[in-house]
mmCIF file of C-alpha atoms in Angstrom:
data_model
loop_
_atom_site.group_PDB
_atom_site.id
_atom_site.type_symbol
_atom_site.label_atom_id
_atom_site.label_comp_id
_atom_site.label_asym_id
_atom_site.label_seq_id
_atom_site.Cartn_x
_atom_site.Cartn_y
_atom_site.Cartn_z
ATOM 1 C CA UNK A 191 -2.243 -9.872 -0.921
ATOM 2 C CA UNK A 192 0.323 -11.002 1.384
ATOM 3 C CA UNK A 193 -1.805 -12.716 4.044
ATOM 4 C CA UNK A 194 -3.321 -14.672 1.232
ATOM 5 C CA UNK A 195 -0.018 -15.468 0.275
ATOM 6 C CA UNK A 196 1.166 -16.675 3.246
ATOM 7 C CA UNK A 197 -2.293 -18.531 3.121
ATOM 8 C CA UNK A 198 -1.370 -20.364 0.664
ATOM 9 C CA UNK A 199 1.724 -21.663 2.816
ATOM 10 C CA UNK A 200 -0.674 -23.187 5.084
ATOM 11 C CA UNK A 201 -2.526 -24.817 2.511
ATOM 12 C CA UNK A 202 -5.612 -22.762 3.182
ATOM 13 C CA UNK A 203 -8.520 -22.767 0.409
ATOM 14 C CA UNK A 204 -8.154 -18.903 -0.340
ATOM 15 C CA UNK A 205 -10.685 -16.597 -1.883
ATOM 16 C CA UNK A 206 -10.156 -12.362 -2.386
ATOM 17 C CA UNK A 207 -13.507 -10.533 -2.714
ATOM 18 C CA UNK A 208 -12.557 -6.784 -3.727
ATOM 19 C CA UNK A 209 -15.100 -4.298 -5.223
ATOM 20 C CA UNK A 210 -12.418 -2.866 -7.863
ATOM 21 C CA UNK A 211 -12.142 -4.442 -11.860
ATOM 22 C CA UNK A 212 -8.191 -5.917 -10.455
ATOM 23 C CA UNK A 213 -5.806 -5.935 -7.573
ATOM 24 C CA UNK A 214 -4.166 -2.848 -6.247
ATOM 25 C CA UNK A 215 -5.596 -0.427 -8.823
ATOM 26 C CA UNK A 216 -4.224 2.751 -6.583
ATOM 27 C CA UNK A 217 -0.647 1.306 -7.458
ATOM 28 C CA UNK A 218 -0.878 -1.059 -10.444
ATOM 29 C CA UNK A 219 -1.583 -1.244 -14.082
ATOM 30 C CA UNK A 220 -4.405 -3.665 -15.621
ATOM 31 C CA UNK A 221 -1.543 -5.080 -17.302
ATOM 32 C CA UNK A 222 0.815 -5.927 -14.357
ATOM 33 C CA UNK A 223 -2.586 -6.489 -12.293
ATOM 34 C CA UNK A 224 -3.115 -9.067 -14.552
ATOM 35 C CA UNK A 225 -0.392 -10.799 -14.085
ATOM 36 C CA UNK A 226 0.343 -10.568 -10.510
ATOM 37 C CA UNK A 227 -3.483 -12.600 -10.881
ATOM 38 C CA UNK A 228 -2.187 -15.140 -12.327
ATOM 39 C CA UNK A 229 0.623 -15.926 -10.230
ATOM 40 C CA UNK A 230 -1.572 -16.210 -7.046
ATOM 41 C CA UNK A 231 -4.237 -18.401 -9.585
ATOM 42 C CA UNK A 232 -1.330 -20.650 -9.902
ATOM 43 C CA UNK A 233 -0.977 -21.075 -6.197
ATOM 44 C CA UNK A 234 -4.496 -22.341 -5.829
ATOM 45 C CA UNK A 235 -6.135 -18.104 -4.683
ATOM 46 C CA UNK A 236 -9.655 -17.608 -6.269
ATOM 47 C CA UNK A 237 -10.595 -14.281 -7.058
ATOM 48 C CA UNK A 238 -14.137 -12.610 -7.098
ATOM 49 C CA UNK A 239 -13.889 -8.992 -8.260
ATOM 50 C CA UNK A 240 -16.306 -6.300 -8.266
ATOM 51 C CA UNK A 241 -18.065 -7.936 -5.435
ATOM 52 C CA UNK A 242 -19.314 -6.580 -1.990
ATOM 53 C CA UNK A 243 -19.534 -8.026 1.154
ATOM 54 C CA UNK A 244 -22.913 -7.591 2.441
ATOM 55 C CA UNK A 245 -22.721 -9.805 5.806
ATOM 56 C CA UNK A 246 -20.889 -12.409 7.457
ATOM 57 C CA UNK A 247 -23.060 -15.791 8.297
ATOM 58 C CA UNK A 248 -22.162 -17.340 11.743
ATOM 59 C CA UNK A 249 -23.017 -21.200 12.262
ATOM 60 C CA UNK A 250 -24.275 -22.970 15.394
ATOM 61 C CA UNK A 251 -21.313 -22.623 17.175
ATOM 62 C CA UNK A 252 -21.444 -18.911 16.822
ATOM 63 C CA UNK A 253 -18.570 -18.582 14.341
ATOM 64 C CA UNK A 254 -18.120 -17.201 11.115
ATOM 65 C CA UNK A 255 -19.296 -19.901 8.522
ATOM 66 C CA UNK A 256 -19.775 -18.055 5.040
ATOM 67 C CA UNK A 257 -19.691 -14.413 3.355
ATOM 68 C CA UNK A 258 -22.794 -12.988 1.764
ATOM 69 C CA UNK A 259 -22.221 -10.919 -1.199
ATOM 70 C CA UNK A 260 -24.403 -7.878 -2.665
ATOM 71 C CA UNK A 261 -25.411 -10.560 -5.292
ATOM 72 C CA UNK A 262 -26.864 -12.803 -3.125
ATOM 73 C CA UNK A 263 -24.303 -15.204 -3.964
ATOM 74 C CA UNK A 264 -21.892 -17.361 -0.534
ATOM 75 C CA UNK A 265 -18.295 -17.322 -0.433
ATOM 76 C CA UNK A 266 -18.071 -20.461 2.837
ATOM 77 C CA UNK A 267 -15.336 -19.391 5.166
ATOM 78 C CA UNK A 268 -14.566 -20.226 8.601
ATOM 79 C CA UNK A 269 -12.000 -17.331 9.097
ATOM 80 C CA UNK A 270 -12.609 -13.718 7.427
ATOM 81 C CA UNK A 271 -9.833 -11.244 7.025
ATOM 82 C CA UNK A 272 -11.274 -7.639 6.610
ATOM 83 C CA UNK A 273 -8.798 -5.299 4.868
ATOM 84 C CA UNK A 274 -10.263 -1.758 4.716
ATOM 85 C CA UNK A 275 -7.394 0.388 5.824
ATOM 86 C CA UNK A 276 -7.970 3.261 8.333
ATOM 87 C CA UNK A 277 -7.771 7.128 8.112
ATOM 88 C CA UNK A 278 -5.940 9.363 10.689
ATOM 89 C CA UNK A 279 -7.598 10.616 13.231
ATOM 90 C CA UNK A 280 -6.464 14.033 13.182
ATOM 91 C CA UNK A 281 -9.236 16.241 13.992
ATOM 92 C CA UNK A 282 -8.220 16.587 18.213
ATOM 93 C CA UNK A 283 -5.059 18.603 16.459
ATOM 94 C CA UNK A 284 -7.157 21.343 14.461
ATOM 95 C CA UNK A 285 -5.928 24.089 16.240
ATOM 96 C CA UNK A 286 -2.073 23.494 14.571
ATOM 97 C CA UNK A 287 -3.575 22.869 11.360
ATOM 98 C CA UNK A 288 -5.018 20.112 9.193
ATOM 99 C CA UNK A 289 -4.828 19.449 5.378
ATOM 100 C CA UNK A 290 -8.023 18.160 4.528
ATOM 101 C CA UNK A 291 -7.055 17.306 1.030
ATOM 102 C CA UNK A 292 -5.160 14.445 2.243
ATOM 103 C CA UNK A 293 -6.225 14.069 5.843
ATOM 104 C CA UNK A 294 -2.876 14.973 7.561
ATOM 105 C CA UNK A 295 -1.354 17.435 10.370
ATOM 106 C CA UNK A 296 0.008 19.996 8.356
ATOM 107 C CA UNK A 297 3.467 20.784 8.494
ATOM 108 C CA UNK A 298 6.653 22.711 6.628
ATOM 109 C CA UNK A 299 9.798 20.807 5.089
ATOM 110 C CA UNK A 300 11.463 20.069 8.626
ATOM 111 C CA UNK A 301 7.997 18.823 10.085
ATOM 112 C CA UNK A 302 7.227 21.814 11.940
ATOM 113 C CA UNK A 303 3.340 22.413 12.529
ATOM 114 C CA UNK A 304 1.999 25.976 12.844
ATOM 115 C CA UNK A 305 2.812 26.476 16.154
ATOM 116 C CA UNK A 306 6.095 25.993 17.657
ATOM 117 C CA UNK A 307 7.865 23.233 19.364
ATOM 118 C CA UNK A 308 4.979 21.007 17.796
ATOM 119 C CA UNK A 309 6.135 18.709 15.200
ATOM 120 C CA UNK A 310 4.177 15.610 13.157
ATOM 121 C CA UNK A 311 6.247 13.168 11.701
ATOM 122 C CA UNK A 312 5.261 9.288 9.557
ATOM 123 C CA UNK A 313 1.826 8.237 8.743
ATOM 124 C CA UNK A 314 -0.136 11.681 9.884
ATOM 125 C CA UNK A 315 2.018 14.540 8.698
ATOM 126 C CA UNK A 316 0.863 16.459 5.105
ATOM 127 C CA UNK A 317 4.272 17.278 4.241
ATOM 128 C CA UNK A 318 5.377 19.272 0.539
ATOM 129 C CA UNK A 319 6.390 16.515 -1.399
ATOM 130 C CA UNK A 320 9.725 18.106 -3.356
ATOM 131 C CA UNK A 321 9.799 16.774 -6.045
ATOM 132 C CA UNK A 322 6.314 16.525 -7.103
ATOM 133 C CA UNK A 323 5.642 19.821 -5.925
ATOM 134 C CA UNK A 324 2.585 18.835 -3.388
ATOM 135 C CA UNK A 325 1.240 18.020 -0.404
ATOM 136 C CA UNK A 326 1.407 14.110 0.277
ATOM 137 C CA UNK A 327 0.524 11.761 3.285
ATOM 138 C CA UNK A 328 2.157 8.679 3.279
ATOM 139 C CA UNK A 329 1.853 5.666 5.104
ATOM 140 C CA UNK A 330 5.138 3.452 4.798
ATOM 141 C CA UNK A 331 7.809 2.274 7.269
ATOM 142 C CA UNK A 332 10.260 3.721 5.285
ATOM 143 C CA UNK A 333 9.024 7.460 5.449
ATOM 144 C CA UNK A 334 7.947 7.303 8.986
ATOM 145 C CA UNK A 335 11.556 6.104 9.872
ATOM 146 C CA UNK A 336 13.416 8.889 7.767
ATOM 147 C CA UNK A 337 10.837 11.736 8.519
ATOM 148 C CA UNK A 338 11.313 11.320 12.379
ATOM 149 C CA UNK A 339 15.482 11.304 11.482
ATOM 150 C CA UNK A 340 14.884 14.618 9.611
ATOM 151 C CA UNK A 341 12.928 16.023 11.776
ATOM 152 C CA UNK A 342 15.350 14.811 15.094
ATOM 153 C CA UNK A 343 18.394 16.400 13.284
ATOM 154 C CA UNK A 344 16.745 19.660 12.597
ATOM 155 C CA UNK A 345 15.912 19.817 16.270
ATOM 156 C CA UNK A 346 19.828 18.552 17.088
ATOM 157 C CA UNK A 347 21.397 20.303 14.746
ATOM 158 C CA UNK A 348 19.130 23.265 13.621
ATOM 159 C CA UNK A 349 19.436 21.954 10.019
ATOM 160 C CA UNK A 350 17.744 24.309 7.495
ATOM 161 C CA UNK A 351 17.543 21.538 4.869
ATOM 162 C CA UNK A 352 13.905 20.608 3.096
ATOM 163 C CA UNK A 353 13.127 16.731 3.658
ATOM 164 C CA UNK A 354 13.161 15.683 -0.002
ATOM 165 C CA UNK A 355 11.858 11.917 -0.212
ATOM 166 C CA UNK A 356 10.806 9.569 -3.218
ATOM 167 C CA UNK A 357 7.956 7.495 -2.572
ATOM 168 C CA UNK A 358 8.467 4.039 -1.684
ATOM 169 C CA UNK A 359 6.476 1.330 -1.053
ATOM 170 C CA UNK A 360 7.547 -2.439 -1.349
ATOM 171 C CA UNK A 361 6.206 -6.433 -0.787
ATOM 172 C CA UNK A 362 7.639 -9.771 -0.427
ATOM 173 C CA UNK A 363 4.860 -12.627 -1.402
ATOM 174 C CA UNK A 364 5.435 -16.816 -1.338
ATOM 175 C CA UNK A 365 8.333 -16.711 0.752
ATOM 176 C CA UNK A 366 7.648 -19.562 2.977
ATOM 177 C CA UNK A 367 9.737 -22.727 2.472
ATOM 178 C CA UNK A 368 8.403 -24.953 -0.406
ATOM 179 C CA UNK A 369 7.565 -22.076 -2.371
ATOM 180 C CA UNK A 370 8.347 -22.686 -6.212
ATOM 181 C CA UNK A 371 8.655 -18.998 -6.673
ATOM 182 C CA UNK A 372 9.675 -16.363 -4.357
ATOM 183 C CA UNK A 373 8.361 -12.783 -5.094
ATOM 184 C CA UNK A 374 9.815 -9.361 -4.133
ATOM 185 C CA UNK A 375 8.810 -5.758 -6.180
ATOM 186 C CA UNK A 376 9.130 -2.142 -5.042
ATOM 187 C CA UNK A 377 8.364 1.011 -6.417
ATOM 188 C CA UNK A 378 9.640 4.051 -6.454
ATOM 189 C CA UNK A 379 8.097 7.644 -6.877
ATOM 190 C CA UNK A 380 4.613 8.647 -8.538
ATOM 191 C CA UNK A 381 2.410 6.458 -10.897
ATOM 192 C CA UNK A 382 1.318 9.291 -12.910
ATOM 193 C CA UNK A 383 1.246 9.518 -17.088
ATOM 194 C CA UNK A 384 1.417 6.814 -19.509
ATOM 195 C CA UNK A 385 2.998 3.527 -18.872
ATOM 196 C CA UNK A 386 5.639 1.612 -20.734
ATOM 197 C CA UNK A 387 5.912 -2.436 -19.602
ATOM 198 C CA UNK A 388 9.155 -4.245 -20.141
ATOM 199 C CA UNK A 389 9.380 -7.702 -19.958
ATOM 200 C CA UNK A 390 6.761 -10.580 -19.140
ATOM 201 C CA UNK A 391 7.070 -11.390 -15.619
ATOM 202 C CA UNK A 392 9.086 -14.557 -16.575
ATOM 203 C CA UNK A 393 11.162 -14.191 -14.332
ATOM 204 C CA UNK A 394 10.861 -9.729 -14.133
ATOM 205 C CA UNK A 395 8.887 -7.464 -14.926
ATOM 206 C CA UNK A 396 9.549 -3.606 -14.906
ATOM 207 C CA UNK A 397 6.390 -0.634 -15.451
ATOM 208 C CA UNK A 398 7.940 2.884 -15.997
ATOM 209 C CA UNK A 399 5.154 5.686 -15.596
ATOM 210 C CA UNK A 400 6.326 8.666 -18.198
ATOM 211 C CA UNK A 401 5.208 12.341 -17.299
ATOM 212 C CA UNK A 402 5.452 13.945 -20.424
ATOM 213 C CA UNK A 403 4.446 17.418 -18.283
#
């Protein structure tokens, strides 16, 4: 969402092909989905949802000239962005222990693995998640910068105190100069239990997820 964004700076002809029913499903609502649509529609982005990639065509000169979908139907393009993500690798680091719920090095509160003097910090460590009562990965700047500082102070300082962190993720779209509207959002903690939407996006918008458990 934010390279086609910044696409759009360029004046590129933009098109997102995702296999999902809307955007970001993992984070947002069909309601705020919706509407984050729109905005990019209004910046010239096509969508085609529910859609697969099947292959990428290459033309004479040995680049990439169109998309084929599952359909049968061509997307042209003469540059292809593939975002798929990536997993961990953490199998080489079995023998201190893996959770393979989520796919990280296990570890306690202070980021301590099953055998000592081995820590995992950021993007690989399953850590308990305090306040949700779990195990959680997660992959953000802002927890792999404050999980290392926990985990440097308990080595420093032989703190006994549990990291206790709130999810947080964040993105900054059409910020390029010329931009008739700017666009920041973050969110904070789990998106679990039924939503409540206030406001139209016009110029905020705010989802609450409620937990009634």
């Amino acid at each position: 969402m934010e390279v086609a964004a910044a696409a759009c700076g360029w004046n590129l002809d933009t098109t997102i092909i995702f296999p999902e029913d809307h955007i970001m499903p993992r984070l947002f609502t069909p309601s705020l989905a919706k509407k984050y649509e729109e905005l990019y529609e209004q910046n010239g982005v096509k969508f085609v949802k529910g859609a697969l990639i099947d292959k990428l065509d290459a033309g004479s000169d040995g680049r990439v000239s169109s998309a084929i979908l599952k359909d049968g139907s061509v997307v042209e393009a003469d540059t292809v962005i593939v975002g798929i993500g990536a997993k961990p690798s953490v199998s080489p680091f079995e023998a201190v222990g893996v959770n393979i719920e989520v796919g990280g090095i296990e570890v306690d509160s202070m980021f301590r693995t099953s055998i000592p003097s081995i820590f995992a910090i950021g993007d690989v460590a399953a850590f308990p998640l305090k306040m949700y009562d779990r195990i959680a990965r997660v992959e953000h700047v802002d927890h792999a910068r404050k999980s290392a500082q926990h985990c440097i102070e308990t080595l420093l300082t032989s703190q006994a105190k549990a990291y206790d962190y709130l999810p947080y993720f964040y993105s900054r779209v059409f910020e390029y100069e010329g931009s008739s509207r700017k666009i920041w959002w973050q969110f904070y903690g789990d998106n679990v239990g039924e939503t409540i939407e206030v406001g139209n996006f016009d110029p905020k918008i705010a989802t609450f997820w409620i937990d009634s458990g």
